[in-house]
Coordinates of C-alpha atoms in Angstrom, one line a residue:
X508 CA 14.9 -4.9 10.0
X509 CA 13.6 -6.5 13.3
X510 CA 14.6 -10.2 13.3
X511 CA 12.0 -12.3 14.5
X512 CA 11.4 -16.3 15.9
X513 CA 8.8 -18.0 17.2
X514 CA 9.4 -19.9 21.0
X515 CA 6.7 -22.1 23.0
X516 CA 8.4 -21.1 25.7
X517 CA 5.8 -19.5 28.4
X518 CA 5.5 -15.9 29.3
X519 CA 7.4 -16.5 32.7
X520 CA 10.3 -18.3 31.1
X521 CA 11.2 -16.7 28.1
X522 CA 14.8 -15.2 28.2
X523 CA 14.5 -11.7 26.5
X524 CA 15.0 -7.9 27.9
X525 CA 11.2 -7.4 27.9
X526 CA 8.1 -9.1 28.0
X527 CA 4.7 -7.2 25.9
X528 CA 1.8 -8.8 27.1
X529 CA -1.9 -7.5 25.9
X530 CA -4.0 -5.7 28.1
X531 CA -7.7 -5.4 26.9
X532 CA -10.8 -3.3 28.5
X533 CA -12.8 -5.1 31.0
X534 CA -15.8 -3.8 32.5
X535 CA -14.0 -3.8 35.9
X536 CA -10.5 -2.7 35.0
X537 CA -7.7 -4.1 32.7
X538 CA -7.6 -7.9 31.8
X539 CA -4.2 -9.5 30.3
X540 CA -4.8 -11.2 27.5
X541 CA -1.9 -13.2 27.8
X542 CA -0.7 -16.1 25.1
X543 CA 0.9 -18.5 27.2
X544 CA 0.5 -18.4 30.6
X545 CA -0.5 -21.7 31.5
X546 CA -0.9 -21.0 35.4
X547 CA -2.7 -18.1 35.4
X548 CA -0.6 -16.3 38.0
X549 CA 1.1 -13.6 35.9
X550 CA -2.6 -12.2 34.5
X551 CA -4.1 -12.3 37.9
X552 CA -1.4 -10.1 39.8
X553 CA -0.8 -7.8 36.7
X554 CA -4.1 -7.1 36.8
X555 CA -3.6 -5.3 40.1
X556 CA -0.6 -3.8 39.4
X557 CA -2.2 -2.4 36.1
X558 CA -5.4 -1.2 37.6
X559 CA -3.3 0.7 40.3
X560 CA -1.3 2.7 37.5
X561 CA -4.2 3.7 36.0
X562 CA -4.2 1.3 32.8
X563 CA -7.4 1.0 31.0
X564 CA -6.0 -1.3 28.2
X565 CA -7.6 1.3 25.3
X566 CA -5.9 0.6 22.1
X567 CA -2.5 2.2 21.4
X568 CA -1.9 2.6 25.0
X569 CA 1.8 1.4 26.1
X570 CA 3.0 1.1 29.8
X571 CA 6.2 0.6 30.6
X572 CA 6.6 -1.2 34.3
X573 CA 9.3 -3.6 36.2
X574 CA 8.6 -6.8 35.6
X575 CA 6.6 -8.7 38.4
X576 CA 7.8 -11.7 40.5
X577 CA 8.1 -14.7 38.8
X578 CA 8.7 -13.7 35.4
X579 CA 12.2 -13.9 33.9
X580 CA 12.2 -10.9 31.6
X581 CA 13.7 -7.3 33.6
X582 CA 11.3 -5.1 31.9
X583 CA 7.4 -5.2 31.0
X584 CA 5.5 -3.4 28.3
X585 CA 1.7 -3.7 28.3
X586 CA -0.1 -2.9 25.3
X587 CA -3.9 -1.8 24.8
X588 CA -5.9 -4.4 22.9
X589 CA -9.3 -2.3 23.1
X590 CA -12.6 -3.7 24.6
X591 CA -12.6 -7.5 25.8
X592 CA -15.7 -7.9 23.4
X593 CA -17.6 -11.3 23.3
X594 CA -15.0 -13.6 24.8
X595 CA -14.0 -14.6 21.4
X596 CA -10.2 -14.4 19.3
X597 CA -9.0 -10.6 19.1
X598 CA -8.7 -10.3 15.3
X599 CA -5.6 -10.0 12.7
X600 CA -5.9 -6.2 12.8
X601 CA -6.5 -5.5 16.7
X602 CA -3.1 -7.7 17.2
X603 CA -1.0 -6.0 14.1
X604 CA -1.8 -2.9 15.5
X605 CA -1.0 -3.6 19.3
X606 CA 2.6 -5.5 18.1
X607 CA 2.9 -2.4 15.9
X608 CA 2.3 -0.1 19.0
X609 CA 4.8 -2.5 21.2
X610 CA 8.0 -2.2 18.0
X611 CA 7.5 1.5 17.8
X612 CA 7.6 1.9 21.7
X613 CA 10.4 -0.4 22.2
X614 CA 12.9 1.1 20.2
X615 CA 16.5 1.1 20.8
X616 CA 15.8 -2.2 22.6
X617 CA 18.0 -5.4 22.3
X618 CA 15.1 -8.0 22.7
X619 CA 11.5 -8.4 23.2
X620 CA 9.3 -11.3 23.5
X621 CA 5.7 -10.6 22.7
X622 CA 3.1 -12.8 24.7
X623 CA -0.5 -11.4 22.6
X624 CA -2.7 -13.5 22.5
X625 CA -1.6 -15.4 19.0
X626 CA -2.8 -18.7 19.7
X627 CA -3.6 -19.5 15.7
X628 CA -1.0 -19.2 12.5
X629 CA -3.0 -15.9 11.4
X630 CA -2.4 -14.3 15.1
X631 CA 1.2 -15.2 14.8
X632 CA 1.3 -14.1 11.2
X633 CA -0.6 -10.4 12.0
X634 CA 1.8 -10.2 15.0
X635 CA 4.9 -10.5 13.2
X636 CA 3.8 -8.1 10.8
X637 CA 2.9 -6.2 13.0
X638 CA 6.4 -5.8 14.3
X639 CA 7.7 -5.3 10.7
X640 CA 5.9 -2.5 10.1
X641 CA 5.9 -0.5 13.7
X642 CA 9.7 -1.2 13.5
X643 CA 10.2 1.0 10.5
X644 CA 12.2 4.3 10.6
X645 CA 13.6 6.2 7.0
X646 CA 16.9 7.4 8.8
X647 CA 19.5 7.6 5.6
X648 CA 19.1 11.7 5.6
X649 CA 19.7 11.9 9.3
X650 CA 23.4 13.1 10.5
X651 CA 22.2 12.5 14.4
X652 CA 22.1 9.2 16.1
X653 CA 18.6 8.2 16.4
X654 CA 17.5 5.8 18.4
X655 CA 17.4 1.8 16.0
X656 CA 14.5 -0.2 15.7
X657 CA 13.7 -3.1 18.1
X658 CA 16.8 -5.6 17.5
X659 CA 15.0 -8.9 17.8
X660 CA 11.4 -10.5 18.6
X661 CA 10.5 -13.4 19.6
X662 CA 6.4 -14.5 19.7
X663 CA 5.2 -16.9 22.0
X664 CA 3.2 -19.8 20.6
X665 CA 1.5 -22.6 22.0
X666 CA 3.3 -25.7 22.0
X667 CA 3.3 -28.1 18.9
X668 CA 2.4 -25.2 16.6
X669 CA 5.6 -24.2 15.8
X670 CA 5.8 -25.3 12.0
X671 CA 2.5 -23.5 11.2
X672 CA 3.9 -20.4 13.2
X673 CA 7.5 -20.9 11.4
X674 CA 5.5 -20.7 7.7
X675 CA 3.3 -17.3 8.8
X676 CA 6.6 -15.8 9.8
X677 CA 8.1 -16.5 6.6
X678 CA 5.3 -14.6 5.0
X679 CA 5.1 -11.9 7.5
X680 CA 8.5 -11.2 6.5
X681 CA 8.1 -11.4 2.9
X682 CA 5.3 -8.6 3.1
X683 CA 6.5 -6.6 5.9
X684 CA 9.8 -6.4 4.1
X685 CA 8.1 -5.8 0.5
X686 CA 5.8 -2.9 2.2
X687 CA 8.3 -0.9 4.1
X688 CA 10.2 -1.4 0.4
X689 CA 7.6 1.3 -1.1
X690 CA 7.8 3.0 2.2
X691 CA 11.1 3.8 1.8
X692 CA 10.7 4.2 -2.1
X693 CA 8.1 7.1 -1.2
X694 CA 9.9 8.9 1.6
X695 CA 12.9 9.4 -0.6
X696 CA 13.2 13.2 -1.9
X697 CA 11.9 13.9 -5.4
X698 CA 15.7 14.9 -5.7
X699 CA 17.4 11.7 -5.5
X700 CA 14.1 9.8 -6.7
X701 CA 13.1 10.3 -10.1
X702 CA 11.7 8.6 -13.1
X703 CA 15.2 7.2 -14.1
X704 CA 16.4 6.5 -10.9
X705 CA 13.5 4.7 -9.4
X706 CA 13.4 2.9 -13.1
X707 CA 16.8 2.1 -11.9
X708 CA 16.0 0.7 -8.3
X709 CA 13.2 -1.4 -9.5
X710 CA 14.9 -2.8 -12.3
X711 CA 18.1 -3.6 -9.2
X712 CA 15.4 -5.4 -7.1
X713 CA 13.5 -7.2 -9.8
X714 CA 16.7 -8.8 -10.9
X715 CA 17.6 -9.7 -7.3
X716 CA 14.6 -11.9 -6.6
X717 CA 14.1 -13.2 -10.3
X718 CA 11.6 -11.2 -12.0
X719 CA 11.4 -9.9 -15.4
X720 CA 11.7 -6.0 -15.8
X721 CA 11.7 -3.6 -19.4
X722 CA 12.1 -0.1 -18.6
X723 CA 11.1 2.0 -21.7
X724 CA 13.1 5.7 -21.6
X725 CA 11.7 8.9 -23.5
X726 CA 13.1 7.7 -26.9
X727 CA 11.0 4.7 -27.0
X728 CA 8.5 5.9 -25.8
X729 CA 7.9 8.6 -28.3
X730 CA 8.8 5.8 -30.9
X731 CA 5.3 4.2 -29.6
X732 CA 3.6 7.2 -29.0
X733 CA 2.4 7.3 -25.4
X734 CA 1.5 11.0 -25.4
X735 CA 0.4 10.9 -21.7
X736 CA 3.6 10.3 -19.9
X737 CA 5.7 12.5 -22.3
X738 CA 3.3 15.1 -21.9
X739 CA 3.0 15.2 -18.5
X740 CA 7.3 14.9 -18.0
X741 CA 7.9 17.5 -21.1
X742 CA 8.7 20.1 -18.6
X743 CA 10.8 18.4 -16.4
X744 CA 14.9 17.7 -16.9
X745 CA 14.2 14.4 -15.9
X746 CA 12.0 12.8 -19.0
X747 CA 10.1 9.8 -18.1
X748 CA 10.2 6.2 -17.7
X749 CA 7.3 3.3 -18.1
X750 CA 8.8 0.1 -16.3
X751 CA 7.2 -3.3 -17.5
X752 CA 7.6 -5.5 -13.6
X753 CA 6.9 -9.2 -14.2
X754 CA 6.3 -12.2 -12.0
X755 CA 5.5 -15.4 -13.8
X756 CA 4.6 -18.9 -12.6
X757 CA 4.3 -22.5 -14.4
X758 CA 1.3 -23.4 -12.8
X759 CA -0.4 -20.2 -13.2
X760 CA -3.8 -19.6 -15.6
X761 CA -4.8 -16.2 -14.5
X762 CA -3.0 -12.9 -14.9
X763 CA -3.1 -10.0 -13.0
X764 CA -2.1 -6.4 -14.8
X765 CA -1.4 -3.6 -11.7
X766 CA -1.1 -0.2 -12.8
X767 CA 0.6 2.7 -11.0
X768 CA 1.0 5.8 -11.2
X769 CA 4.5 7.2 -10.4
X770 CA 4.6 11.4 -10.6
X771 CA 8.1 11.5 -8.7
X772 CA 7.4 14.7 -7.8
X773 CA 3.9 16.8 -8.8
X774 CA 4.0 20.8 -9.0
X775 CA 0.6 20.5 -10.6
X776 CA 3.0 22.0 -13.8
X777 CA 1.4 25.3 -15.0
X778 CA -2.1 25.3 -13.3
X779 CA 0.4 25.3 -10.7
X780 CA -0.7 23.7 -6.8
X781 CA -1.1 26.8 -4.1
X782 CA 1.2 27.4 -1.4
X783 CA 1.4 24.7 1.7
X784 CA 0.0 21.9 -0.8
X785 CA 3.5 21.0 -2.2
X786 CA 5.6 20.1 0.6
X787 CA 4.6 16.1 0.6
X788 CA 4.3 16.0 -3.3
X789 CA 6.7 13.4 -3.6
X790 CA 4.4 10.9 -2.5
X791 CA 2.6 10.8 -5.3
X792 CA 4.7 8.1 -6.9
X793 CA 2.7 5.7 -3.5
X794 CA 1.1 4.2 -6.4
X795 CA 4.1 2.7 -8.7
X796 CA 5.4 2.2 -5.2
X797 CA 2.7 0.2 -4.1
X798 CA 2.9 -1.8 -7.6
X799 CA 6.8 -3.0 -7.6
X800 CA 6.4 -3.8 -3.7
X801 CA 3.3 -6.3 -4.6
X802 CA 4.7 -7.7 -7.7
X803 CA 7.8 -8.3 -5.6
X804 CA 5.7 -10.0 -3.1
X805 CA 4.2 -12.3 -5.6
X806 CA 7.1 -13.5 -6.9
X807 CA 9.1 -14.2 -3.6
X808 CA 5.4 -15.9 -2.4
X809 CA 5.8 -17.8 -5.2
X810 CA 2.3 -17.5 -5.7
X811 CA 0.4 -19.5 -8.7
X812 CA -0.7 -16.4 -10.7
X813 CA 1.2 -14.3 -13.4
X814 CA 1.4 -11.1 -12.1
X815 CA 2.6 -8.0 -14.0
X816 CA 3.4 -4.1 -12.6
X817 CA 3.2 -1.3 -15.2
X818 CA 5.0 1.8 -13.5
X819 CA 4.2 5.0 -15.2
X820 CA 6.6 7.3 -14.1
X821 CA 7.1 11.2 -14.3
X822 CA 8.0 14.8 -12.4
X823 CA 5.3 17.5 -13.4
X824 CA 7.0 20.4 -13.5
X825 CA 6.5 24.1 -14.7
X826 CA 8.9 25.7 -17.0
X827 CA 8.9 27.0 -20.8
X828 CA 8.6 23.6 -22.1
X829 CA 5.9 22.2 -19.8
X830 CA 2.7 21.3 -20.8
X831 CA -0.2 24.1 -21.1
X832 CA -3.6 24.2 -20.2
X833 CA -5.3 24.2 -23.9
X834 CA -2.5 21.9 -25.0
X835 CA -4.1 18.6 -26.7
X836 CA -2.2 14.8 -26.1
X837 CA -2.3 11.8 -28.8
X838 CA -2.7 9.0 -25.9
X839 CA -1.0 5.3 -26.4
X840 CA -3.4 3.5 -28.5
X841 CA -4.8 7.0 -30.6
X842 CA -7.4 8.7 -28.7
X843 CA -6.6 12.4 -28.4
X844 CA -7.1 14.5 -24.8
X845 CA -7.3 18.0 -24.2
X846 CA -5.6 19.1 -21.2
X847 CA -7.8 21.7 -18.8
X848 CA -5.8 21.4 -16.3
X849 CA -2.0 20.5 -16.0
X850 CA -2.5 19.3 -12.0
X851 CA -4.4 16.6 -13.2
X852 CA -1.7 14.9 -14.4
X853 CA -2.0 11.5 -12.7
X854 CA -5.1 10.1 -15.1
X855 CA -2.7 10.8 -18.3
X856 CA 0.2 8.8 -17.2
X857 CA -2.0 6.1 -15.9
X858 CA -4.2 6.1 -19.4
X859 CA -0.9 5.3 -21.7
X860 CA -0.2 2.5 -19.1
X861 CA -3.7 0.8 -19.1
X862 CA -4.1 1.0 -22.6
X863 CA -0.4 -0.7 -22.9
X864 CA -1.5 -3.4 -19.9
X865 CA -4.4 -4.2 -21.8
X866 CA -3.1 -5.1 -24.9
X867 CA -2.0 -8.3 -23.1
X868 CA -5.4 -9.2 -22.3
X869 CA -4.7 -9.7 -18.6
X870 CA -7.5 -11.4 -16.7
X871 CA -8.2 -8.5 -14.5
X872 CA -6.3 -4.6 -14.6
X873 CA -6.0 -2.5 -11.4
X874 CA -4.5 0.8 -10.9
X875 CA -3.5 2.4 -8.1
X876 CA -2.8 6.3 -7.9
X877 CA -3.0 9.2 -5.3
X878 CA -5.3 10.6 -7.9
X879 CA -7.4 13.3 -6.3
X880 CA -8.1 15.0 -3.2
X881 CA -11.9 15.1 -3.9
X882 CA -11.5 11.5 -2.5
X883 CA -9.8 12.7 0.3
X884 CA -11.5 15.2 1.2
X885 CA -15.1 12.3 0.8
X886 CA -13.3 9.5 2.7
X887 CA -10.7 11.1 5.0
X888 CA -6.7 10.0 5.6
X889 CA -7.8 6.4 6.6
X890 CA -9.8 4.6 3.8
X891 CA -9.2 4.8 0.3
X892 CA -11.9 4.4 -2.9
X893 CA -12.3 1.2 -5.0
X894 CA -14.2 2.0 -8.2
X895 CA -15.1 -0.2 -11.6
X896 CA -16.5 -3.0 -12.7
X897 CA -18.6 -4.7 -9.8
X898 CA -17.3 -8.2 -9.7
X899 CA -13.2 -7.2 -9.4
X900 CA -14.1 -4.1 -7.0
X901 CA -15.8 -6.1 -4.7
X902 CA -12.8 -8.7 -5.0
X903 CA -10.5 -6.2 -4.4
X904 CA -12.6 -5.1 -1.1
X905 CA -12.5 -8.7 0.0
X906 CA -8.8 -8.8 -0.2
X907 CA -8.6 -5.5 1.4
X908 CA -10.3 -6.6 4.4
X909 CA -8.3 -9.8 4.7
X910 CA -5.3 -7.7 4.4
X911 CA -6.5 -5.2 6.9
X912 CA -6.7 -2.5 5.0
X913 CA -9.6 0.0 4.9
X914 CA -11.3 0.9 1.4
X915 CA -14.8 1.5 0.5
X916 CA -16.4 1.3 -2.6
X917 CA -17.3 4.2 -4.7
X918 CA -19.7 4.7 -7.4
X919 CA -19.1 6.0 -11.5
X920 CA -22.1 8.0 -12.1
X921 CA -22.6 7.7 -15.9
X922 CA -24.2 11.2 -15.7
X923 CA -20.8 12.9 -15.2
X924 CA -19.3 11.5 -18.3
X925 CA -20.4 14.5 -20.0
X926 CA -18.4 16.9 -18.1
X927 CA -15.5 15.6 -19.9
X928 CA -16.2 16.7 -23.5
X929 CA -14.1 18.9 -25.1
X930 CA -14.3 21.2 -27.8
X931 CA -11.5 20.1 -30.0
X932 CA -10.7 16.1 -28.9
X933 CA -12.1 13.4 -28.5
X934 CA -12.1 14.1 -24.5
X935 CA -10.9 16.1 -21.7
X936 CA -8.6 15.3 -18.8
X937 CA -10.9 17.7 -16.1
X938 CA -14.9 17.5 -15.3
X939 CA -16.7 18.8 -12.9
X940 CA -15.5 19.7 -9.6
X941 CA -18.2 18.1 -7.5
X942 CA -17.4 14.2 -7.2
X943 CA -13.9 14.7 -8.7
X944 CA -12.7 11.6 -7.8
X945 CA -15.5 9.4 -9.5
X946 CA -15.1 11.6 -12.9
X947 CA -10.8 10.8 -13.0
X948 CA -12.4 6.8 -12.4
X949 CA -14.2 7.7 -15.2
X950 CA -11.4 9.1 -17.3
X951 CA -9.9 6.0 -16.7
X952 CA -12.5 3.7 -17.4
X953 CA -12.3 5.6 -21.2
X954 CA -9.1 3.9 -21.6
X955 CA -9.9 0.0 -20.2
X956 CA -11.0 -2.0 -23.5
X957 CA -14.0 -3.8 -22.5
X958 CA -14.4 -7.1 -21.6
X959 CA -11.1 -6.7 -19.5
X960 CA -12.6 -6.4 -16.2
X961 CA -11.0 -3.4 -14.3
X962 CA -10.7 -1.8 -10.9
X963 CA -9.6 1.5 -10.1
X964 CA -7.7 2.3 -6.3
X965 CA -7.9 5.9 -5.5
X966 CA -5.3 6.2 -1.8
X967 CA -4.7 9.9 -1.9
X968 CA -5.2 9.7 1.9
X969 CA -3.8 6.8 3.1
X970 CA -0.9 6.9 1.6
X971 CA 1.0 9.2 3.3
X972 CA 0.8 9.8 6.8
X973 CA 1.3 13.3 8.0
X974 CA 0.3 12.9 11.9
X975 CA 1.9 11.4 14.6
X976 CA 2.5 7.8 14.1
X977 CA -0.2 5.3 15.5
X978 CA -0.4 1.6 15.3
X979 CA 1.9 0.2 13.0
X980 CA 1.9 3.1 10.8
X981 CA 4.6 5.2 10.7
X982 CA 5.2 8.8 9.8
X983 CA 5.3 9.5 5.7
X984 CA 4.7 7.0 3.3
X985 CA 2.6 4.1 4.8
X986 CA 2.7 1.6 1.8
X987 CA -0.8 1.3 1.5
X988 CA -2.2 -1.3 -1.1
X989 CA 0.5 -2.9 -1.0
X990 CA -1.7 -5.6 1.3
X991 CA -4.6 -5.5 -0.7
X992 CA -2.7 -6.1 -4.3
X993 CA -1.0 -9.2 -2.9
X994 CA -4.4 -10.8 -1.0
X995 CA -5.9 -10.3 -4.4
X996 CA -3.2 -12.0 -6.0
X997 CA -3.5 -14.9 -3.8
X998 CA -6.8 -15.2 -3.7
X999 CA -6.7 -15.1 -7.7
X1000 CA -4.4 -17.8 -7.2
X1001 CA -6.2 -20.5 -4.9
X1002 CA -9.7 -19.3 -6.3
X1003 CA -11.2 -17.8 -2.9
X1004 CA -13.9 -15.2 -2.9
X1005 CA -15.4 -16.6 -5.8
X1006 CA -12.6 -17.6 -7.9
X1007 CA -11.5 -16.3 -11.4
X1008 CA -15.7 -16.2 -12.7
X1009 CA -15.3 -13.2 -10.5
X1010 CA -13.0 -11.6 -13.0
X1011 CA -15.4 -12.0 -15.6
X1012 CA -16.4 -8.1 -16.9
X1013 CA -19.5 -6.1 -15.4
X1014 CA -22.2 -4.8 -17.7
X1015 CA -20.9 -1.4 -18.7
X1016 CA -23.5 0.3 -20.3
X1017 CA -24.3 3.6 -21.0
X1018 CA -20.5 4.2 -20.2
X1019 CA -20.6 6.6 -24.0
X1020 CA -17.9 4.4 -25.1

């Protein structure tokens, strides 16, 4: 991973192979937006030399240049920061995503100093994570040399700031490290990532930074009966695994249950997915990923909040032992489903592991799941859906606008209930096919006891990136949530965006509960 420091040395000074500077869209031509450059005389040339190359300063744009007169770095690289605006601070995201630009463009370089405009400990932190995160490459399959990440970066910071910069970088770090954890977690092949051997990893990372871990294999969980996840894995080789991820703090009085759903690799079983949809189904573990990477994160933070990860892993898989359409589940905790349709497998894993988060009494439950491409197909590759009980889902769309992370809130129309009855149990795991993602949040909401307040994170399209890379996001998996989760948690912890009352449970009636 990138090392990084923070200097107050100015933008002419700094020793390093290249300087980034920010180039935003004037109304007469690229303007530097430069951090520390006390004179003035590097922006006002470099907005000449710019202008003559044809630099607009657009975001995501990256030109590489010698470096002008005067400055001690060889090399330049001037990244896009979008329109100048009002005059006022360029926000956390517009900076993440032009230092993400700047790590990705500069790889295979020794060392960079970046002089954005990070002027407050939130610019430096959105910087550095920034880096982090467009540094990222999954290279352990590749047999050809490939070119390594940026080496080292250094931000520039105005002077006397340096201990407020030195504590964002620590957590910049933290998170960047933690989210590029369930990037790599996702991008492995479904062939060396399983249930037992990402049981395995998490369980090797949780015991490396102190947290508490319980991974329950197929023989106890069919001691304890959670039909779900030994339905779903019954027709794989590789039974399933529910992990139990634990941070815990001596100050804390709130807990957090996260809940995510881990299908290590997803055929869709019997109703089996058509051609062309299965070659990226080994993401749809993102969720579980998401989950350990955030619990992680909480405990290295340190934060003031219990947090605990559930991790409901399985591989959906055809064969003669597989689950069949027809075929009815005892769920953890009694209730009985009948399975329509094998491909919706994600909502039966995740129901054993809410009803087993519950029974802890958490303060608030979220789960996290590539769940459905209804919701991808409403909200695109860019945005994911927050549905359940008002209070926590708008404190989970709080925190995932801090974080920088887009979501949007989604709706659980008590009308489509319905479409869930079955014939011979007490439910059914398919509805109808119009606003598919809001009837699996409502599947889900069956198995949340109430009073515990509950929010449901639908990031079928986020969570994998199959474009070209762009900002700080990377090919394959992205780590999405991971952000969000950990804002929450924080936020849980010092009592911001209206503090634990916001926990308290919604009304939820006419739910048919």
């Amino acid at each position: 991973m990138t090392a990084l420091t923070v200097t107050a040395a100015s933008a002419t000074t700094v020793s390093a192979d290249w300087l980034v500077v920010g180039v935003t869209e004037g109304a007469e031509g690229p303007v530097p937006a430069l951090g520390t450059d006390p004179a003035g005389a590097l922006g006002s040339g470099l907005a000449r030399l710019l202008a003559g190359l044809g630099a607009t300063g657009a975001e995501g744009e990256a030109i590489k240049l010698p470096a002008p007169h005067g400055i001690r770095a060889e090399l330049l690289l001037a990244v896009g920061l979008g329109p100048a605006g009002d005059g006022t601070a360029h926000d956390a995201e517009t900076l993440r995503r032009a230092a993400g630009v700047a790590a990705r463009t500069l790889a295979g370089a020794a060392t960079a100093a970046l002089a954005l405009p990070a002027a407050t400990a939130g610019a430096v932190e959105a910087t550095a994570l920034g880096v982090l995160l467009g540094a990222y490459a999954f290279t352990p399959y590749r047999t050809t040399a490939e070119a390594q990440p940026l080496r080292a970066a250094t931000i520039l910071v105005e002077p006397g700031t340096q201990d407020r910069a030195e504590a964002a970088l620590r957590r910049a770090r933290t998170l960047g490290e933690e989210v590029n954890r369930a990037r790599d977690l996702i991008n492995t092949p479904a062939n060396d990532l399983y249930p037992d051997s990402f049981a395995t990893a998490v369980a090797a990372a949780a015991r490396s930074h102190g947290a508490t871990v319980d991974v329950s294999d197929e023989a106890a969980l069919a001691a304890s009966g959670f039909g779900g996840l030994l339905g779903v894995g019954q027709g794989s080789v590789r039974p399933p695994r529910l992990v139990r991820l634990a941070h815990r703090h001596a100050d804390a009085t709130t807990t957090l249950a996260f809940v995510g759903k881990g299908i290590t690799y997803d055929s869709g079983g019997i109703s089996l997915k058509p051609v062309g949809a299965n070659e990226i189904m080994k993401r749809d573990m993102s969720g579980a990923a998401a989950v350990c990477a955030a619990v992680l994160a909480a405990r290295r933070l340190d934060l003031p909040v219990n947090v605990t990860g559930w991790l409901a892993l399985a591989e959906n898989m055809p064969s003669g032992s597989a689950l069949r359409p027809g075929d009815v589940l005892r769920m953890y905790g009694g209730r009985t489903v009948e399975v329509l349709n094998t491909d919706a497998e994600g909502r039966l894993v995740l129901a054993d592991a809410l009803v087993r988060a519950s029974e802890e009494r958490p303060d608030a439950l979220v789960d996290v799941a590539t769940l459905t491409a209804a919701t991808r197909f409403g909200l695109g590759d860019h945005v994911y859906a927050v549905m359940g009980d008002d209070g926590l889902r708008e404190q989970v769309l709080a925190a995932a606008r801090e974080a920088g992370e887009d979501a949007w809130p989604m709706p659980l129309p008590p009308q489509l209930r319905a479409g869930l009855r079955s014939r011979v149990a007490d439910l059914s795991n398919y509805g109808a096919r119009m606003g598919g993602g809001l009837v699996a949040g409502l599947f889900l909401r069956e198995f949340v006891p109430a009073g515990v307040p509950w929010a449901h994170l639908d990031i079928a399209g986020p969570a994998f990136n199959e474009g070209p890379p762009h900002g700080y996001t990377p090919e394959g998996g992205t780590g999405c949530a991971v952000r969000t989760l950990v804002r929450l948690a924080e936020n849980t912890a010092t009592g911001s965006g209206g503090g634990r009352s916001a926990l308290l449970p919604a009304s939820r009636e006419g739910e048919g509960r």
